[in-house]
Amino acid sequence: MEEKFDPISGESQGTSGEDNFYFDAATGEVSGGSGEGSPKKKKLLPLIISLAVVLAAAAAVVVIGIVSGAFISDKNKVIAAVGNTFEIPQIIKDLDFNDIITSDAYTVGIEGEADGVSVDVDYLRTKEQQAITGTIGASGINAEFSGILDDNQLKLKIPFLDEEKMFVYHYDQENTGYFMEMLEEYGLNDQVINQMLDTLHNGSEENNTNLEANKELVESIVEIYQKLEFQKIDKRTFTIDGKNVSCAGYETVITTQMLKEVLDSIQKAVDAGAVYSTTGDVQGVIDNLRYALDNSDDIQVRLKYYIYKKKLAAIRAEVNEEDVEVRFEGGTTRTQNMGFYISGLKILDVKGTTEGEKDTTILSSMGTELIRWSYDKGTGEFEASISMYNYDYSQENYYIKGKITNEKDSGEIDISELDAGYGPMEMKITFTEGADIENIEGEEFDIGNASVYECMEFFGKIYEQLY
């Protein structure tokens, strides 16, 4: 039989016809046969997760150095190569409506329809007020509503419930009415509601604390980055833009102590409120990583960077006897085609093509297509399909198609087709500078301080109206 060699590493891959690798998405196992005897099995899923976490933590040290802008120089070839390799995709740039939503006044509109239900809602904001108006339609009935939030109260108008009343909640004062007593049974009191509305309108004093915590997090990781030392290593050959090219190599080492210091910095940011998690997932991840580091032998992550024409050809992370490698194979950008490897086995493949101004990308694993998306930089049209595989080998498919328009003082995301597993949907989101907020008037009904009698009378009217 003919012996095969890896064109990148030059290592033998056995003989043709002997090896047959199979990846089981449910169990995370890879089976490989040598033609004789029992097939070899390797439990890759835990390895993938652990190495990915370690690689992400290690790479964060370098990436934040790039973002900070403090270390980009001609002398630092690795940092320059990373900065030259990664570009912000055009679709992300076209989805940037920050100039509009940070202006003094703006309006965001949402229109959608699915399964006989229609929604048409506008959110309007000025320096003094926020407002929401809209209509929800279902079963031939259209229910209108409107609300205004200012510096002391929330006003609501829901004609479907009562054409005359204007519901008011004063969040700048104590609220002790019947509704508040009902909510307290569910652990929600007026102090929580008042604080929530105040934060929504005026922002929170915690924001400055969070910004400071994030700043300290970046500074501490940059400090860790400064401890890294890069050294030149042997060149390697990679395939870029269809050609085998020789690439310069550089290496740095991430120690267990460095990883612990990164975790300490993240923990400080979490404690200061810079990272939120209502379920405690963030803290759980930190605790699990710390436990793993405390109960393992001294870990050294060897990060190797291979550079070709001032851009990355590959990043390789070696942990003990295992390794993870990302190869940047080029195209219209260096990252248009990529391969993700674990211990020499390709587990993810990114293939991109460009026709005119339309980019199409396919993400696959072990020959199975998972995601396909395309974006036309000229027209703003996009399309994506996702295939999800469950542990019982069943498949779920999702699809979206639409168009993005981004102009100086307005923008639009028009989703003409959306199938998220609940039937076809249509949706349009618009961003416009300026906001015309109309005042709400009516017979005031104080939600926070209404008595039992007032509440029962109100519920009685609703019951009569519905039945």
mmCIF file with all atom_site columns, N, CA, C and O in Angstrom, residues 76-87 236 238 240-241 245-250 304-315 326-336:
data_model
loop_
_atom_site.group_PDB
_atom_site.id
_atom_site.type_symbol
_atom_site.label_atom_id
_atom_site.label_alt_id
_atom_site.label_comp_id
_atom_site.label_asym_id
_atom_site.label_entity_id
_atom_site.label_seq_id
_atom_site.pdbx_PDB_ins_code
_atom_site.Cartn_x
_atom_site.Cartn_y
_atom_site.Cartn_z
_atom_site.occupancy
_atom_site.B_iso_or_equiv
_atom_site.pdbx_formal_charge
_atom_site.auth_seq_id
_atom_site.auth_comp_id
_atom_site.auth_asym_id
_atom_site.auth_atom_id
_atom_site.pdbx_PDB_model_num
ATOM 1   N N  . ASN A 1 76  ? 7.831   44.420 17.376 1.00 0.00 ? 76  ASN A N  1
ATOM 2   C CA . ASN A 1 76  ? 7.051   43.283 17.869 1.00 0.00 ? 76  ASN A CA 1
ATOM 3   C C  . ASN A 1 76  ? 6.315   42.653 16.696 1.00 0.00 ? 76  ASN A C  1
ATOM 4   O O  . ASN A 1 76  ? 5.173   42.988 16.395 1.00 0.00 ? 76  ASN A O  1
ATOM 5   N N  . LYS A 1 77  ? 6.939   41.725 16.055 1.00 0.00 ? 77  LYS A N  1
ATOM 6   C CA . LYS A 1 77  ? 6.391   41.149 14.828 1.00 0.00 ? 77  LYS A CA 1
ATOM 7   C C  . LYS A 1 77  ? 5.146   40.316 15.076 1.00 0.00 ? 77  LYS A C  1
ATOM 8   O O  . LYS A 1 77  ? 4.253   40.264 14.235 1.00 0.00 ? 77  LYS A O  1
ATOM 9   N N  . VAL A 1 78  ? 5.065   39.669 16.224 1.00 0.00 ? 78  VAL A N  1
ATOM 10  C CA . VAL A 1 78  ? 3.901   38.835 16.510 1.00 0.00 ? 78  VAL A CA 1
ATOM 11  C C  . VAL A 1 78  ? 2.655   39.703 16.667 1.00 0.00 ? 78  VAL A C  1
ATOM 12  O O  . VAL A 1 78  ? 1.614   39.431 16.075 1.00 0.00 ? 78  VAL A O  1
ATOM 13  N N  . ILE A 1 79  ? 2.775   40.757 17.482 1.00 0.00 ? 79  ILE A N  1
ATOM 14  C CA . ILE A 1 79  ? 1.628   41.632 17.706 1.00 0.00 ? 79  ILE A CA 1
ATOM 15  C C  . ILE A 1 79  ? 1.198   42.293 16.406 1.00 0.00 ? 79  ILE A C  1
ATOM 16  O O  . ILE A 1 79  ? 0.007   42.393 16.108 1.00 0.00 ? 79  ILE A O  1
ATOM 17  N N  . ALA A 1 80  ? 2.166   42.739 15.626 1.00 0.00 ? 80  ALA A N  1
ATOM 18  C CA . ALA A 1 80  ? 1.838   43.369 14.349 1.00 0.00 ? 80  ALA A CA 1
ATOM 19  C C  . ALA A 1 80  ? 1.123   42.385 13.429 1.00 0.00 ? 80  ALA A C  1
ATOM 20  O O  . ALA A 1 80  ? 0.157   42.737 12.750 1.00 0.00 ? 80  ALA A O  1
ATOM 21  N N  . ALA A 1 81  ? 1.578   41.123 13.430 1.00 0.00 ? 81  ALA A N  1
ATOM 22  C CA . ALA A 1 81  ? 0.969   40.110 12.561 1.00 0.00 ? 81  ALA A CA 1
ATOM 23  C C  . ALA A 1 81  ? -0.464  39.824 12.966 1.00 0.00 ? 81  ALA A C  1
ATOM 24  O O  . ALA A 1 81  ? -1.349  39.673 12.117 1.00 0.00 ? 81  ALA A O  1
ATOM 25  N N  . VAL A 1 82  ? -0.705  39.732 14.290 1.00 0.00 ? 82  VAL A N  1
ATOM 26  C CA . VAL A 1 82  ? -2.070  39.501 14.769 1.00 0.00 ? 82  VAL A CA 1
ATOM 27  C C  . VAL A 1 82  ? -2.962  40.657 14.348 1.00 0.00 ? 82  VAL A C  1
ATOM 28  O O  . VAL A 1 82  ? -4.075  40.475 13.866 1.00 0.00 ? 82  VAL A O  1
ATOM 29  N N  . GLY A 1 83  ? -2.476  41.884 14.545 1.00 0.00 ? 83  GLY A N  1
ATOM 30  C CA . GLY A 1 83  ? -3.268  43.051 14.159 1.00 0.00 ? 83  GLY A CA 1
ATOM 31  C C  . GLY A 1 83  ? -3.534  43.115 12.670 1.00 0.00 ? 83  GLY A C  1
ATOM 32  O O  . GLY A 1 83  ? -4.616  43.533 12.237 1.00 0.00 ? 83  GLY A O  1
ATOM 33  N N  . ASN A 1 84  ? -2.563  42.672 11.854 1.00 0.00 ? 84  ASN A N  1
ATOM 34  C CA . ASN A 1 84  ? -2.733  42.699 10.399 1.00 0.00 ? 84  ASN A CA 1
ATOM 35  C C  . ASN A 1 84  ? -3.651  41.597 9.888  1.00 0.00 ? 84  ASN A C  1
ATOM 36  O O  . ASN A 1 84  ? -4.229  41.718 8.810  1.00 0.00 ? 84  ASN A O  1
ATOM 37  N N  . THR A 1 85  ? -3.781  40.514 10.664 1.00 0.00 ? 85  THR A N  1
ATOM 38  C CA . THR A 1 85  ? -4.528  39.345 10.196 1.00 0.00 ? 85  THR A CA 1
ATOM 39  C C  . THR A 1 85  ? -6.029  39.507 10.368 1.00 0.00 ? 85  THR A C  1
ATOM 40  O O  . THR A 1 85  ? -6.803  39.182 9.462  1.00 0.00 ? 85  THR A O  1
ATOM 41  N N  . PHE A 1 86  ? -6.433  39.980 11.529 1.00 0.00 ? 86  PHE A N  1
ATOM 42  C CA . PHE A 1 86  ? -7.856  40.020 11.842 1.00 0.00 ? 86  PHE A CA 1
ATOM 43  C C  . PHE A 1 86  ? -8.472  41.361 11.435 1.00 0.00 ? 86  PHE A C  1
ATOM 44  O O  . PHE A 1 86  ? -8.012  42.423 11.849 1.00 0.00 ? 86  PHE A O  1
ATOM 45  N N  . GLU A 1 87  ? -9.506  41.276 10.623 1.00 0.00 ? 87  GLU A N  1
ATOM 46  C CA . GLU A 1 87  ? -10.223 42.452 10.164 1.00 0.00 ? 87  GLU A CA 1
ATOM 47  C C  . GLU A 1 87  ? -11.686 42.358 10.593 1.00 0.00 ? 87  GLU A C  1
ATOM 48  O O  . GLU A 1 87  ? -12.240 41.262 10.704 1.00 0.00 ? 87  GLU A O  1
ATOM 49  N N  . ARG A 1 236 ? 8.279   26.814 9.598  1.00 0.00 ? 236 ARG A N  1
ATOM 50  C CA . ARG A 1 236 ? 7.424   25.714 9.160  1.00 0.00 ? 236 ARG A CA 1
ATOM 51  C C  . ARG A 1 236 ? 6.779   26.075 7.833  1.00 0.00 ? 236 ARG A C  1
ATOM 52  O O  . ARG A 1 236 ? 6.630   27.255 7.499  1.00 0.00 ? 236 ARG A O  1
ATOM 53  N N  . PHE A 1 238 ? 3.494   26.079 5.453  1.00 0.00 ? 238 PHE A N  1
ATOM 54  C CA . PHE A 1 238 ? 2.033   26.047 5.453  1.00 0.00 ? 238 PHE A CA 1
ATOM 55  C C  . PHE A 1 238 ? 1.522   26.373 4.047  1.00 0.00 ? 238 PHE A C  1
ATOM 56  O O  . PHE A 1 238 ? 2.244   26.938 3.229  1.00 0.00 ? 238 PHE A O  1
ATOM 57  N N  . ILE A 1 240 ? -0.850  28.603 1.983  1.00 0.00 ? 240 ILE A N  1
ATOM 58  C CA . ILE A 1 240 ? -1.578  29.870 2.019  1.00 0.00 ? 240 ILE A CA 1
ATOM 59  C C  . ILE A 1 240 ? -1.858  30.300 0.589  1.00 0.00 ? 240 ILE A C  1
ATOM 60  O O  . ILE A 1 240 ? -0.951  30.328 -0.254 1.00 0.00 ? 240 ILE A O  1
ATOM 61  N N  . ASP A 1 241 ? -3.109  30.599 0.320  1.00 0.00 ? 241 ASP A N  1
ATOM 62  C CA . ASP A 1 241 ? -3.544  30.979 -1.038 1.00 0.00 ? 241 ASP A CA 1
ATOM 63  C C  . ASP A 1 241 ? -3.129  29.933 -2.062 1.00 0.00 ? 241 ASP A C  1
ATOM 64  O O  . ASP A 1 241 ? -2.721  30.254 -3.195 1.00 0.00 ? 241 ASP A O  1
ATOM 65  N N  . VAL A 1 245 ? 4.314   27.709 1.526  1.00 0.00 ? 245 VAL A N  1
ATOM 66  C CA . VAL A 1 245 ? 5.243   28.801 1.809  1.00 0.00 ? 245 VAL A CA 1
ATOM 67  C C  . VAL A 1 245 ? 5.928   28.558 3.148  1.00 0.00 ? 245 VAL A C  1
ATOM 68  O O  . VAL A 1 245 ? 5.371   27.948 4.066  1.00 0.00 ? 245 VAL A O  1
ATOM 69  N N  . SER A 1 246 ? 7.151   29.041 3.273  1.00 0.00 ? 246 SER A N  1
ATOM 70  C CA . SER A 1 246 ? 7.924   28.906 4.502  1.00 0.00 ? 246 SER A CA 1
ATOM 71  C C  . SER A 1 246 ? 7.603   30.092 5.411  1.00 0.00 ? 246 SER A C  1
ATOM 72  O O  . SER A 1 246 ? 7.623   31.250 4.975  1.00 0.00 ? 246 SER A O  1
ATOM 73  N N  . CYS A 1 247 ? 7.306   29.807 6.687  1.00 0.00 ? 247 CYS A N  1
ATOM 74  C CA . CYS A 1 247 ? 6.832   30.841 7.602  1.00 0.00 ? 247 CYS A CA 1
ATOM 75  C C  . CYS A 1 247 ? 7.723   30.921 8.841  1.00 0.00 ? 247 CYS A C  1
ATOM 76  O O  . CYS A 1 247 ? 8.067   29.907 9.442  1.00 0.00 ? 247 CYS A O  1
ATOM 77  N N  . ALA A 1 248 ? 8.073   32.133 9.218  1.00 0.00 ? 248 ALA A N  1
ATOM 78  C CA . ALA A 1 248 ? 8.883   32.357 10.411 1.00 0.00 ? 248 ALA A CA 1
ATOM 79  C C  . ALA A 1 248 ? 8.082   32.007 11.655 1.00 0.00 ? 248 ALA A C  1
ATOM 80  O O  . ALA A 1 248 ? 6.868   32.206 11.707 1.00 0.00 ? 248 ALA A O  1
ATOM 81  N N  . GLY A 1 249 ? 8.776   31.466 12.676 1.00 0.00 ? 249 GLY A N  1
ATOM 82  C CA . GLY A 1 249 ? 8.088   31.049 13.886 1.00 0.00 ? 249 GLY A CA 1
ATOM 83  C C  . GLY A 1 249 ? 8.571   31.792 15.127 1.00 0.00 ? 249 GLY A C  1
ATOM 84  O O  . GLY A 1 249 ? 9.758   32.113 15.251 1.00 0.00 ? 249 GLY A O  1
ATOM 85  N N  . TYR A 1 250 ? 7.634   32.073 16.039 1.00 0.00 ? 250 TYR A N  1
ATOM 86  C CA . TYR A 1 250 ? 7.947   32.729 17.308 1.00 0.00 ? 250 TYR A CA 1
ATOM 87  C C  . TYR A 1 250 ? 7.186   32.010 18.414 1.00 0.00 ? 250 TYR A C  1
ATOM 88  O O  . TYR A 1 250 ? 6.079   31.535 18.208 1.00 0.00 ? 250 TYR A O  1
ATOM 89  N N  . LYS A 1 304 ? 2.788   29.170 19.892 1.00 0.00 ? 304 LYS A N  1
ATOM 90  C CA . LYS A 1 304 ? 3.668   29.356 18.748 1.00 0.00 ? 304 LYS A CA 1
ATOM 91  C C  . LYS A 1 304 ? 2.920   30.110 17.649 1.00 0.00 ? 304 LYS A C  1
ATOM 92  O O  . LYS A 1 304 ? 1.793   29.756 17.314 1.00 0.00 ? 304 LYS A O  1
ATOM 93  N N  . TYR A 1 305 ? 3.569   31.138 17.130 1.00 0.00 ? 305 TYR A N  1
ATOM 94  C CA . TYR A 1 305 ? 2.978   31.960 16.079 1.00 0.00 ? 305 TYR A CA 1
ATOM 95  C C  . TYR A 1 305 ? 3.839   31.839 14.832 1.00 0.00 ? 305 TYR A C  1
ATOM 96  O O  . TYR A 1 305 ? 5.062   32.042 14.887 1.00 0.00 ? 305 TYR A O  1
ATOM 97  N N  . TYR A 1 306 ? 3.209   31.534 13.707 1.00 0.00 ? 306 TYR A N  1
ATOM 98  C CA . TYR A 1 306 ? 3.921   31.431 12.441 1.00 0.00 ? 306 TYR A CA 1
ATOM 99  C C  . TYR A 1 306 ? 3.432   32.543 11.521 1.00 0.00 ? 306 TYR A C  1
ATOM 100 O O  . TYR A 1 306 ? 2.222   32.743 11.356 1.00 0.00 ? 306 TYR A O  1
ATOM 101 N N  . ILE A 1 307 ? 4.383   33.275 10.942 1.00 0.00 ? 307 ILE A N  1
ATOM 102 C CA . ILE A 1 307 ? 4.063   34.507 10.223 1.00 0.00 ? 307 ILE A CA 1
ATOM 103 C C  . ILE A 1 307 ? 4.535   34.419 8.782  1.00 0.00 ? 307 ILE A C  1
ATOM 104 O O  . ILE A 1 307 ? 5.644   33.948 8.487  1.00 0.00 ? 307 ILE A O  1
ATOM 105 N N  . TYR A 1 308 ? 3.664   34.906 7.888  1.00 0.00 ? 308 TYR A N  1
ATOM 106 C CA . TYR A 1 308 ? 4.010   34.990 6.467  1.00 0.00 ? 308 TYR A CA 1
ATOM 107 C C  . TYR A 1 308 ? 3.537   36.342 5.941  1.00 0.00 ? 308 TYR A C  1
ATOM 108 O O  . TYR A 1 308 ? 2.364   36.693 6.063  1.00 0.00 ? 308 TYR A O  1
ATOM 109 N N  . LYS A 1 309 ? 4.459   37.115 5.411  1.00 0.00 ? 309 LYS A N  1
ATOM 110 C CA . LYS A 1 309 ? 4.167   38.449 4.882  1.00 0.00 ? 309 LYS A CA 1
ATOM 111 C C  . LYS A 1 309 ? 3.413   39.311 5.889  1.00 0.00 ? 309 LYS A C  1
ATOM 112 O O  . LYS A 1 309 ? 2.384   39.914 5.598  1.00 0.00 ? 309 LYS A O  1
ATOM 113 N N  . LYS A 1 310 ? 3.936   39.340 7.116  1.00 0.00 ? 310 LYS A N  1
ATOM 114 C CA . LYS A 1 310 ? 3.448   40.194 8.202  1.00 0.00 ? 310 LYS A CA 1
ATOM 115 C C  . LYS A 1 310 ? 2.037   39.852 8.663  1.00 0.00 ? 310 LYS A C  1
ATOM 116 O O  . LYS A 1 310 ? 1.384   40.657 9.319  1.00 0.00 ? 310 LYS A O  1
ATOM 117 N N  . LYS A 1 311 ? 1.574   38.660 8.305  1.00 0.00 ? 311 LYS A N  1
ATOM 118 C CA . LYS A 1 311 ? 0.275   38.181 8.794  1.00 0.00 ? 311 LYS A CA 1
ATOM 119 C C  . LYS A 1 311 ? 0.444   36.765 9.327  1.00 0.00 ? 311 LYS A C  1
ATOM 120 O O  . LYS A 1 311 ? 1.405   36.070 8.985  1.00 0.00 ? 311 LYS A O  1
ATOM 121 N N  . LEU A 1 312 ? -0.503  36.336 10.135 1.00 0.00 ? 312 LEU A N  1
ATOM 122 C CA . LEU A 1 312 ? -0.427  35.000 10.718 1.00 0.00 ? 312 LEU A CA 1
ATOM 123 C C  . LEU A 1 312 ? -0.647  33.912 9.675  1.00 0.00 ? 312 LEU A C  1
ATOM 124 O O  . LEU A 1 312 ? -1.534  34.021 8.830  1.00 0.00 ? 312 LEU A O  1
ATOM 125 N N  . ALA A 1 313 ? 0.158   32.877 9.778  1.00 0.00 ? 313 ALA A N  1
ATOM 126 C CA . ALA A 1 313 ? -0.069  31.655 9.010  1.00 0.00 ? 313 ALA A CA 1
ATOM 127 C C  . ALA A 1 313 ? -0.697  30.591 9.898  1.00 0.00 ? 313 ALA A C  1
ATOM 128 O O  . ALA A 1 313 ? -1.495  29.778 9.440  1.00 0.00 ? 313 ALA A O  1
ATOM 129 N N  . ALA A 1 314 ? -0.345  30.626 11.198 1.00 0.00 ? 314 ALA A N  1
ATOM 130 C CA . ALA A 1 314 ? -0.897  29.647 12.142 1.00 0.00 ? 314 ALA A CA 1
ATOM 131 C C  . ALA A 1 314 ? -0.626  30.098 13.565 1.00 0.00 ? 314 ALA A C  1
ATOM 132 O O  . ALA A 1 314 ? 0.331   30.833 13.835 1.00 0.00 ? 314 ALA A O  1
ATOM 133 N N  . ILE A 1 315 ? -1.483  29.653 14.471 1.00 0.00 ? 315 ILE A N  1
ATOM 134 C CA . ILE A 1 315 ? -1.262  29.769 15.917 1.00 0.00 ? 315 ILE A CA 1
ATOM 135 C C  . ILE A 1 315 ? -1.374  28.361 16.486 1.00 0.00 ? 315 ILE A C  1
ATOM 136 O O  . ILE A 1 315 ? -2.327  27.649 16.204 1.00 0.00 ? 315 ILE A O  1
ATOM 137 N N  . VAL A 1 326 ? -4.569  26.487 14.869 1.00 0.00 ? 326 VAL A N  1
ATOM 138 C CA . VAL A 1 326 ? -5.426  27.165 13.896 1.00 0.00 ? 326 VAL A CA 1
ATOM 139 C C  . VAL A 1 326 ? -4.550  27.593 12.741 1.00 0.00 ? 326 VAL A C  1
ATOM 140 O O  . VAL A 1 326 ? -3.533  28.283 12.932 1.00 0.00 ? 326 VAL A O  1
ATOM 141 N N  . ARG A 1 327 ? -4.930  27.187 11.526 1.00 0.00 ? 327 ARG A N  1
ATOM 142 C CA . ARG A 1 327 ? -4.172  27.546 10.334 1.00 0.00 ? 327 ARG A CA 1
ATOM 143 C C  . ARG A 1 327 ? -4.983  28.526 9.496  1.00 0.00 ? 327 ARG A C  1
ATOM 144 O O  . ARG A 1 327 ? -6.156  28.290 9.207  1.00 0.00 ? 327 ARG A O  1
ATOM 145 N N  . PHE A 1 328 ? -4.341  29.627 9.116  1.00 0.00 ? 328 PHE A N  1
ATOM 146 C CA . PHE A 1 328 ? -4.982  30.671 8.330  1.00 0.00 ? 328 PHE A CA 1
ATOM 147 C C  . PHE A 1 328 ? -4.548  30.492 6.873  1.00 0.00 ? 328 PHE A C  1
ATOM 148 O O  . PHE A 1 328 ? -3.400  30.767 6.524  1.00 0.00 ? 328 PHE A O  1
ATOM 149 N N  . GLU A 1 329 ? -5.471  30.038 6.050  1.00 0.00 ? 329 GLU A N  1
ATOM 150 C CA . GLU A 1 329 ? -5.110  29.574 4.717  1.00 0.00 ? 329 GLU A CA 1
ATOM 151 C C  . GLU A 1 329 ? -5.342  30.598 3.621  1.00 0.00 ? 329 GLU A C  1
ATOM 152 O O  . GLU A 1 329 ? -5.110  30.319 2.447  1.00 0.00 ? 329 GLU A O  1
ATOM 153 N N  . GLY A 1 330 ? -5.858  31.783 3.989  1.00 0.00 ? 330 GLY A N  1
ATOM 154 C CA . GLY A 1 330 ? -5.924  32.872 3.024  1.00 0.00 ? 330 GLY A CA 1
ATOM 155 C C  . GLY A 1 330 ? -7.175  32.927 2.188  1.00 0.00 ? 330 GLY A C  1
ATOM 156 O O  . GLY A 1 330 ? -8.151  32.219 2.401  1.00 0.00 ? 330 GLY A O  1
ATOM 157 N N  . GLY A 1 331 ? -7.137  33.794 1.195  1.00 0.00 ? 331 GLY A N  1
ATOM 158 C CA . GLY A 1 331 ? -8.284  34.110 0.346  1.00 0.00 ? 331 GLY A CA 1
ATOM 159 C C  . GLY A 1 331 ? -8.296  35.609 0.137  1.00 0.00 ? 331 GLY A C  1
ATOM 160 O O  . GLY A 1 331 ? -7.238  36.245 0.046  1.00 0.00 ? 331 GLY A O  1
ATOM 161 N N  . THR A 1 332 ? -9.473  36.217 0.068  1.00 0.00 ? 332 THR A N  1
ATOM 162 C CA . THR A 1 332 ? -9.522  37.675 -0.028 1.00 0.00 ? 332 THR A CA 1
ATOM 163 C C  . THR A 1 332 ? -8.981  38.318 1.253  1.00 0.00 ? 332 THR A C  1
ATOM 164 O O  . THR A 1 332 ? -8.504  39.444 1.247  1.00 0.00 ? 332 THR A O  1
ATOM 165 N N  . THR A 1 333 ? -9.079  37.604 2.364  1.00 0.00 ? 333 THR A N  1
ATOM 166 C CA . THR A 1 333 ? -8.399  37.964 3.607  1.00 0.00 ? 333 THR A CA 1
ATOM 167 C C  . THR A 1 333 ? -7.687  36.713 4.107  1.00 0.00 ? 333 THR A C  1
ATOM 168 O O  . THR A 1 333 ? -8.011  35.597 3.698  1.00 0.00 ? 333 THR A O  1
ATOM 169 N N  . ARG A 1 334 ? -6.741  36.893 5.018  1.00 0.00 ? 334 ARG A N  1
ATOM 170 C CA . ARG A 1 334 ? -5.996  35.733 5.518  1.00 0.00 ? 334 ARG A CA 1
ATOM 171 C C  . ARG A 1 334 ? -6.899  34.781 6.295  1.00 0.00 ? 334 ARG A C  1
ATOM 172 O O  . ARG A 1 334 ? -6.618  33.582 6.405  1.00 0.00 ? 334 ARG A O  1
ATOM 173 N N  . THR A 1 335 ? -8.002  35.278 6.850  1.00 0.00 ? 335 THR A N  1
ATOM 174 C CA . THR A 1 335 ? -8.889  34.447 7.662  1.00 0.00 ? 335 THR A CA 1
ATOM 175 C C  . THR A 1 335 ? -10.082 33.899 6.881  1.00 0.00 ? 335 THR A C  1
ATOM 176 O O  . THR A 1 335 ? -10.969 33.279 7.477  1.00 0.00 ? 335 THR A O  1
ATOM 177 N N  . GLN A 1 336 ? -10.129 34.107 5.562  1.00 0.00 ? 336 GLN A N  1
ATOM 178 C CA . GLN A 1 336 ? -11.296 33.635 4.809  1.00 0.00 ? 336 GLN A CA 1
ATOM 179 C C  . GLN A 1 336 ? -11.372 32.111 4.799  1.00 0.00 ? 336 GLN A C  1
ATOM 180 O O  . GLN A 1 336 ? -12.467 31.530 4.817  1.00 0.00 ? 336 GLN A O  1
#
